[in-house]
mmCIF file of C-alpha atoms in Angstrom:
data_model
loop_
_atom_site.group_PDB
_atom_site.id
_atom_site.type_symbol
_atom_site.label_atom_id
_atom_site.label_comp_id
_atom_site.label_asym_id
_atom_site.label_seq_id
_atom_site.Cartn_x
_atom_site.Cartn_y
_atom_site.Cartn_z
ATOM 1 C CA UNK A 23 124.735 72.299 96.233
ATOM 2 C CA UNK A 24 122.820 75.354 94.841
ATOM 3 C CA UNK A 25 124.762 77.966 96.515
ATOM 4 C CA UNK A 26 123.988 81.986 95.180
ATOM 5 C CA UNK A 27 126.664 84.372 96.403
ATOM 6 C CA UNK A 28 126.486 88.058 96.535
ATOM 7 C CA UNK A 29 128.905 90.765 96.075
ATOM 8 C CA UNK A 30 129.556 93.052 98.004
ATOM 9 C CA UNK A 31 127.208 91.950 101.347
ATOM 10 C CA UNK A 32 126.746 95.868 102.383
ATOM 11 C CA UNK A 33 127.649 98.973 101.247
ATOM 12 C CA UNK A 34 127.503 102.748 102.077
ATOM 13 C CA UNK A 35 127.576 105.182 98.770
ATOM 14 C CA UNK A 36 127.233 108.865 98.862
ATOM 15 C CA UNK A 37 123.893 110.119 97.194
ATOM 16 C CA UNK A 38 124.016 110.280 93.335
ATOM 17 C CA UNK A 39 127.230 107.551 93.143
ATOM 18 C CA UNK A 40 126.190 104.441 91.091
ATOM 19 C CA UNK A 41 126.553 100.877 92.998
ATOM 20 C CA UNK A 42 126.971 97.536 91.506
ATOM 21 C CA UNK A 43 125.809 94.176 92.710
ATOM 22 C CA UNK A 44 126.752 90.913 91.676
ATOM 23 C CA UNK A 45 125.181 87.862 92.068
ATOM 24 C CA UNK A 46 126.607 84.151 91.103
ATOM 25 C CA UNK A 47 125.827 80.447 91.430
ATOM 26 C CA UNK A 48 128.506 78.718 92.248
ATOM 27 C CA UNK A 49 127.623 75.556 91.844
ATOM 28 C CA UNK A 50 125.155 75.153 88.943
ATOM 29 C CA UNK A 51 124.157 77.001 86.399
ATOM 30 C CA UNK A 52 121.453 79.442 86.240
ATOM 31 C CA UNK A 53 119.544 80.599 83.404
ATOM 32 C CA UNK A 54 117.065 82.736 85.598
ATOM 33 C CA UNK A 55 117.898 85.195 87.726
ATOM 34 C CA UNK A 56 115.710 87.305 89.872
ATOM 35 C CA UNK A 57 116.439 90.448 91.533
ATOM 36 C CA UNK A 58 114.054 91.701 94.654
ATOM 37 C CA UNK A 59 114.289 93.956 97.149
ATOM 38 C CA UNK A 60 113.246 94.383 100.929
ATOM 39 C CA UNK A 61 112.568 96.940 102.930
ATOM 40 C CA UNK A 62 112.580 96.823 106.595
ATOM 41 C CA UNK A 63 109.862 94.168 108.033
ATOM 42 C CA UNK A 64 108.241 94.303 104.427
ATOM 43 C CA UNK A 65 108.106 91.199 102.071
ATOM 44 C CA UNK A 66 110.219 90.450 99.342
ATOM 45 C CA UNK A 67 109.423 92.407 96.343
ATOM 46 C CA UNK A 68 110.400 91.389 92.503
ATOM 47 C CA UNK A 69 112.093 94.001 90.674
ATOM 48 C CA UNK A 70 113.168 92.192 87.806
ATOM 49 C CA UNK A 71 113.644 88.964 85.953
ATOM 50 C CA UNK A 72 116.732 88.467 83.639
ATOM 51 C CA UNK A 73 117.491 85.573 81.444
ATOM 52 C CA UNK A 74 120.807 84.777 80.161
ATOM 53 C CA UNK A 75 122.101 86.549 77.331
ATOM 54 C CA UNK A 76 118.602 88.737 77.027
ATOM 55 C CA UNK A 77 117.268 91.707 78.129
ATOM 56 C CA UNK A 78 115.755 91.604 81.797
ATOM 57 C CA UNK A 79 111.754 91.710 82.438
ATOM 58 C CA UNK A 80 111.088 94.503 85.082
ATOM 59 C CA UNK A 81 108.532 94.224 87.333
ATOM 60 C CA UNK A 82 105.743 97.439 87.002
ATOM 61 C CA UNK A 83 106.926 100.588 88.740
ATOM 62 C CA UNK A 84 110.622 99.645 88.673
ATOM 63 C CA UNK A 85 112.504 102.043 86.973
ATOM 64 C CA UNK A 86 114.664 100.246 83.790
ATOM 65 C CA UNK A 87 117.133 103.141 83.420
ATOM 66 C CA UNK A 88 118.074 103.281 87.145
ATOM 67 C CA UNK A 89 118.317 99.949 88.225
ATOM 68 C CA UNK A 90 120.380 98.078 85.158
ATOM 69 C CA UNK A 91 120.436 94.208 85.472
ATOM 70 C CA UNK A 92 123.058 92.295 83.009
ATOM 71 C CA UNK A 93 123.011 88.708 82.981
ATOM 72 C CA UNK A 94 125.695 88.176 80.656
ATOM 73 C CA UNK A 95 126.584 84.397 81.952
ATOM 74 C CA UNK A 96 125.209 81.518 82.925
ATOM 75 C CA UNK A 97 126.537 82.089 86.443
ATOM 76 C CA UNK A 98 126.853 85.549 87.015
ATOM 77 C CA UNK A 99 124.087 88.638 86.972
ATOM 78 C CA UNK A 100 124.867 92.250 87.617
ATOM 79 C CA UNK A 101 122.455 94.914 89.283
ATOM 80 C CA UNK A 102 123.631 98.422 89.276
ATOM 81 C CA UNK A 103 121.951 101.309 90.789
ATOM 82 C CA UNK A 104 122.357 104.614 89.277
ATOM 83 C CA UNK A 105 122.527 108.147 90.726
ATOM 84 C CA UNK A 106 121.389 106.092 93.876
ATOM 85 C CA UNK A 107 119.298 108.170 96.964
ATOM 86 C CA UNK A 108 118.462 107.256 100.230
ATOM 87 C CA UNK A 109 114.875 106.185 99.096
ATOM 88 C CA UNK A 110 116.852 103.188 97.493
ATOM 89 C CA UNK A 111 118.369 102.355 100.681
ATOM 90 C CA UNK A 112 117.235 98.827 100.748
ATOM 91 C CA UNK A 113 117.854 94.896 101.190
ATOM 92 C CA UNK A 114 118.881 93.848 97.514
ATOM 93 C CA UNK A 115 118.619 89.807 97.642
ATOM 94 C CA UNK A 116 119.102 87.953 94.394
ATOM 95 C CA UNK A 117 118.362 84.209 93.272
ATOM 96 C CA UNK A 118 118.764 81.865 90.731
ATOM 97 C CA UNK A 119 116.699 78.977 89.028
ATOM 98 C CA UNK A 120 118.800 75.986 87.595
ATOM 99 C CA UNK A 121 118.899 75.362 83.972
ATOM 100 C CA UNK A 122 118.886 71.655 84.740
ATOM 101 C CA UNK A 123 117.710 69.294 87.587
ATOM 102 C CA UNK A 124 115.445 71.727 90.003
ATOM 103 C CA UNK A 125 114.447 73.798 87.802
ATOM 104 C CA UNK A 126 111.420 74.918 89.463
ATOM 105 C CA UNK A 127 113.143 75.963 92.704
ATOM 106 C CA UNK A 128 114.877 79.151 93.683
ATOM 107 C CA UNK A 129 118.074 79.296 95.419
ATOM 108 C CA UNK A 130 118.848 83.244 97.200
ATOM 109 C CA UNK A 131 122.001 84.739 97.725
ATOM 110 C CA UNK A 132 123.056 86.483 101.217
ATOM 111 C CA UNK A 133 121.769 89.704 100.343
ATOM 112 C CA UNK A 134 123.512 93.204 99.557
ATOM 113 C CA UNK A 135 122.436 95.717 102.133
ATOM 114 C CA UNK A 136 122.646 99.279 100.396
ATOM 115 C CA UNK A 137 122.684 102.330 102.445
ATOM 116 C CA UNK A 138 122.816 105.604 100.402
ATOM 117 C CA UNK A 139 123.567 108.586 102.659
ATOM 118 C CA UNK B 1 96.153 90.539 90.296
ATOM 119 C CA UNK B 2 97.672 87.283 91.841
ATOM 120 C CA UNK B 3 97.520 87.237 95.566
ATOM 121 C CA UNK B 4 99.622 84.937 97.999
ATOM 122 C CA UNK B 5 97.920 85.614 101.985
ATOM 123 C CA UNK B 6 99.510 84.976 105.039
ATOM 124 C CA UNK B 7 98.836 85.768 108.471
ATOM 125 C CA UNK B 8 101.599 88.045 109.689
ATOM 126 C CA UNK B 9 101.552 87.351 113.194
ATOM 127 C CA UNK B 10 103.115 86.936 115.385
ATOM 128 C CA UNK B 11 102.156 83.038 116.267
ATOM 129 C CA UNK B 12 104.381 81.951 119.401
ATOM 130 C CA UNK B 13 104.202 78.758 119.928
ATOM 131 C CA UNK B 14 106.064 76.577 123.339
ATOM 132 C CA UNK B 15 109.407 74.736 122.869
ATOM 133 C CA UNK B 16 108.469 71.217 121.345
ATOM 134 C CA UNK B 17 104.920 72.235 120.239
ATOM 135 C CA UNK B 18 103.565 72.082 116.837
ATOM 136 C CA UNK B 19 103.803 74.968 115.113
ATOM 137 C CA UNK B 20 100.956 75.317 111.633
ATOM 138 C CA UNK B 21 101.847 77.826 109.218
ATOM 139 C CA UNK B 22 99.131 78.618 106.774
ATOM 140 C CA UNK B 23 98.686 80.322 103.199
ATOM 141 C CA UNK B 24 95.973 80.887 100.428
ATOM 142 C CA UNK B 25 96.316 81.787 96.639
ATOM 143 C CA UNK B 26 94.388 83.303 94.110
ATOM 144 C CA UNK B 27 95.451 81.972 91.347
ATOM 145 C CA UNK B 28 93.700 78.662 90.645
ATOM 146 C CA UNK B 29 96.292 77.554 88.107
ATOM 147 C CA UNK B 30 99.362 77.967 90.199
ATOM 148 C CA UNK B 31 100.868 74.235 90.380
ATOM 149 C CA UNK B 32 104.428 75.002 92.839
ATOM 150 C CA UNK B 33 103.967 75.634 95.617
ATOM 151 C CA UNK B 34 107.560 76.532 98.101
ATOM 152 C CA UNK B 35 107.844 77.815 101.665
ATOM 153 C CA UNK B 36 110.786 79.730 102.922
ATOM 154 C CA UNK B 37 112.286 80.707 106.037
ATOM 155 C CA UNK B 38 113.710 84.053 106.827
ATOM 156 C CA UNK B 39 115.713 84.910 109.870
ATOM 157 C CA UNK B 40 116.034 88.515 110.267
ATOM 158 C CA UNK B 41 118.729 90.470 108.377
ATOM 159 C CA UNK B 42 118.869 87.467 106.349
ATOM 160 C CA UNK B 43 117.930 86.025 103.071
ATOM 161 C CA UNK B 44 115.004 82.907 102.087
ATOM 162 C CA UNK B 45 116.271 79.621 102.438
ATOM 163 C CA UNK B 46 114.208 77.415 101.017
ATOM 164 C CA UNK B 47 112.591 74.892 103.403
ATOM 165 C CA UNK B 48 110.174 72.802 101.396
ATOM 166 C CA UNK B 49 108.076 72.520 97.523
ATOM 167 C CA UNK B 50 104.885 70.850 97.492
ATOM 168 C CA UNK B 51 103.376 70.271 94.186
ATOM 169 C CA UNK B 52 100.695 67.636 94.558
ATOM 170 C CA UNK B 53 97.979 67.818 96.619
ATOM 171 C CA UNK B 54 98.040 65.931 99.976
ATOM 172 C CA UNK B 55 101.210 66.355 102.477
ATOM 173 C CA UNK B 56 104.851 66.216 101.879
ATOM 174 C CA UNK B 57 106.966 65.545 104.986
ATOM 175 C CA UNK B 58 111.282 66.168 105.323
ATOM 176 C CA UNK B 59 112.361 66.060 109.093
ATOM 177 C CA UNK B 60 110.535 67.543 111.201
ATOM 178 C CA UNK B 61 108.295 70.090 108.502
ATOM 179 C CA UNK B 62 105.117 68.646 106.746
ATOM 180 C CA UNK B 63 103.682 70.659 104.050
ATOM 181 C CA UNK B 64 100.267 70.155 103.221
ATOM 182 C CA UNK B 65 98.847 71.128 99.782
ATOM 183 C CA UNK B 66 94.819 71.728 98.900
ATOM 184 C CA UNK B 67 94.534 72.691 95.673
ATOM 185 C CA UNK B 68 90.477 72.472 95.656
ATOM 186 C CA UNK B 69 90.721 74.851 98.699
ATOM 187 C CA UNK B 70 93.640 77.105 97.108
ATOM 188 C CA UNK B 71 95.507 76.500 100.800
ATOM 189 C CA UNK B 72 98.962 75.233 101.476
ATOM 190 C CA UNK B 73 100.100 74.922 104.954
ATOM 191 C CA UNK B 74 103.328 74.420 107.271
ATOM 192 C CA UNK B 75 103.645 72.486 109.885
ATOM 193 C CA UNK B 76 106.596 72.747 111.979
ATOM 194 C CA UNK B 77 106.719 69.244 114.293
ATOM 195 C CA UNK B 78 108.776 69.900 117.990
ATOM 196 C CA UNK B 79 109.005 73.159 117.759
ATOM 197 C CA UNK B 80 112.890 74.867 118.576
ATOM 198 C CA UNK B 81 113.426 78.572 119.667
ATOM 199 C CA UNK B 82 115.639 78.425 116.403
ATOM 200 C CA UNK B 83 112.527 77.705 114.175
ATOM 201 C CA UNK B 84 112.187 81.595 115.350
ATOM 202 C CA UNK B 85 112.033 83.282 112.070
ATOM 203 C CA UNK B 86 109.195 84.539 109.311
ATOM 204 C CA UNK B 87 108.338 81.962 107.114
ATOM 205 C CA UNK B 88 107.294 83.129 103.246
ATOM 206 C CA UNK B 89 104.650 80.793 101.081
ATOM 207 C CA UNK B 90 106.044 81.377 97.295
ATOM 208 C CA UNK B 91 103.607 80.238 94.660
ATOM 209 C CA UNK B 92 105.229 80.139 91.087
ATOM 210 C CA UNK B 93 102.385 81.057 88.020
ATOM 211 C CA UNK B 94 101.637 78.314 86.023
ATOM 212 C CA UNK B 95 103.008 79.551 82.565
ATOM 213 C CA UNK B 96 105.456 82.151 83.702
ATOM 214 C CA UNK B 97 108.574 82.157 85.728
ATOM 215 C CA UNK B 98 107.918 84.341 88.246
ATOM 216 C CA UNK B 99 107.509 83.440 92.168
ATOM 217 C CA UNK B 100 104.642 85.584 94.049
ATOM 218 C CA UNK B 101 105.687 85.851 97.791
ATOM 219 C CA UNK B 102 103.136 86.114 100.331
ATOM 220 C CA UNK B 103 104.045 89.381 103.243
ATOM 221 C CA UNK B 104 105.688 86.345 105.489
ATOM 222 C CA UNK B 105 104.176 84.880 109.034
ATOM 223 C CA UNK B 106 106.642 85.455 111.593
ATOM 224 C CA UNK B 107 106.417 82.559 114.090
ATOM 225 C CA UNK B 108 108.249 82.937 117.740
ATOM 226 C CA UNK B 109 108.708 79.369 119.660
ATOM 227 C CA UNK B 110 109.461 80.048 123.220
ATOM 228 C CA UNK B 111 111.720 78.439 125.464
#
């Protein structure tokens, strides 16, 4: 149980092309989502917090209008990042918090790896 | 500013040792308490949550909570070279929703 997929697992855009994530739980549903990124032998760092059917939370110093979460479902959250450029070459790794049952634990997905040339 | 420290590392540890993983908080009210491991080019998978104080053992990982102390610890029983991997202390706010990640220690166990 608690499995978080992510779509697409990598993926090469040309500078200034948008690029859109998805993230799903497959087998529960999930009415937090979190969105972080990683950088290369960095931490984990939060970017944003999105409940179902709500506007998401960003974390300070992440830009709303470029990085636009949706969480329009229970089991499904969007991340798409606009007029992307190589500084936002990155790790993107979502995860989810049950609605029920564990609802204090995080389960991540596999990770998008975004490489903007 | 909430704070989650670990010791980055590396610790190497021999095949079949114990391996002890450690972490302090700042925040006095945080009450979950997770630890995750992270292989490289990979995402957290989430080992172990510890919310009381005192320890919490699954297999061969004991986590040990210290709430007085603000310290929450790993320990990693017979040690495998595929323990390899940085392991992350999460600490979730009391009132919020959001985890705090501490920078990760990355622990080697060598054959």
């Amino acid at each position: 149980g608690a499995v978080v997929s992510q779509h697409p697992s990598w993926v090469i855009c040309k500078s200034g092309t948008s690029v859109k994530i998805e993230c799903r739980s497959l087998d529960f549903q999930a009415t937090t989502m979190f969105w972080y990124r990683q950088f290369p032998k960095q931490s984990l760092m939060l970017m944003a917090t999105s409940n179902e059917g709500s506007k998401a939370t960003y974390e300070q110093g992440v830009e709303k209008d470029k990085f636009l979460i949706n969480h329009a479902s229970l089991t499904l959250s969007t991340l798409t990042v606009t007029s992307a450029h190589p500084e936002d070459s990155s790790f993107y790794i979502c995860s989810a918090q049950p609605g029920t049952g564990r609802v204090d634990e995080q389960y991540f997905g596999p990770g998008t790896r975004l490489t903007v040339t | 500013q909430k704070e989650v420290e670990q010791n980055s590392g590396p610790l190497s540890v021999p095949e079949g040792a114990i391996a002890s993983l450690n972490c302090t908080y700042s925040d006095r009210v945080s009450q979950s308490f997770f630890w995750y491991r992270q292989y490289s080019g990979k995402s957290p998978e989430l080992i172990m949550s510890i919310y009381s104080n005192g320890d919490k053992e699954d297999g061969r990982f004991t986590a040990q909570l210290n709430k007085a102390s603000q310290y929450v610890s790993l320990l990693i029983r017979d040690s495998q070279p595929s323990d390899s991997a940085t392991y992350l202390c999460a600490v979730r706010e009391n009132y919020g929703q959001n985890f705090v990640f501490g920078p990760g220690t990355r622990l080697s166990v060598l054959p």
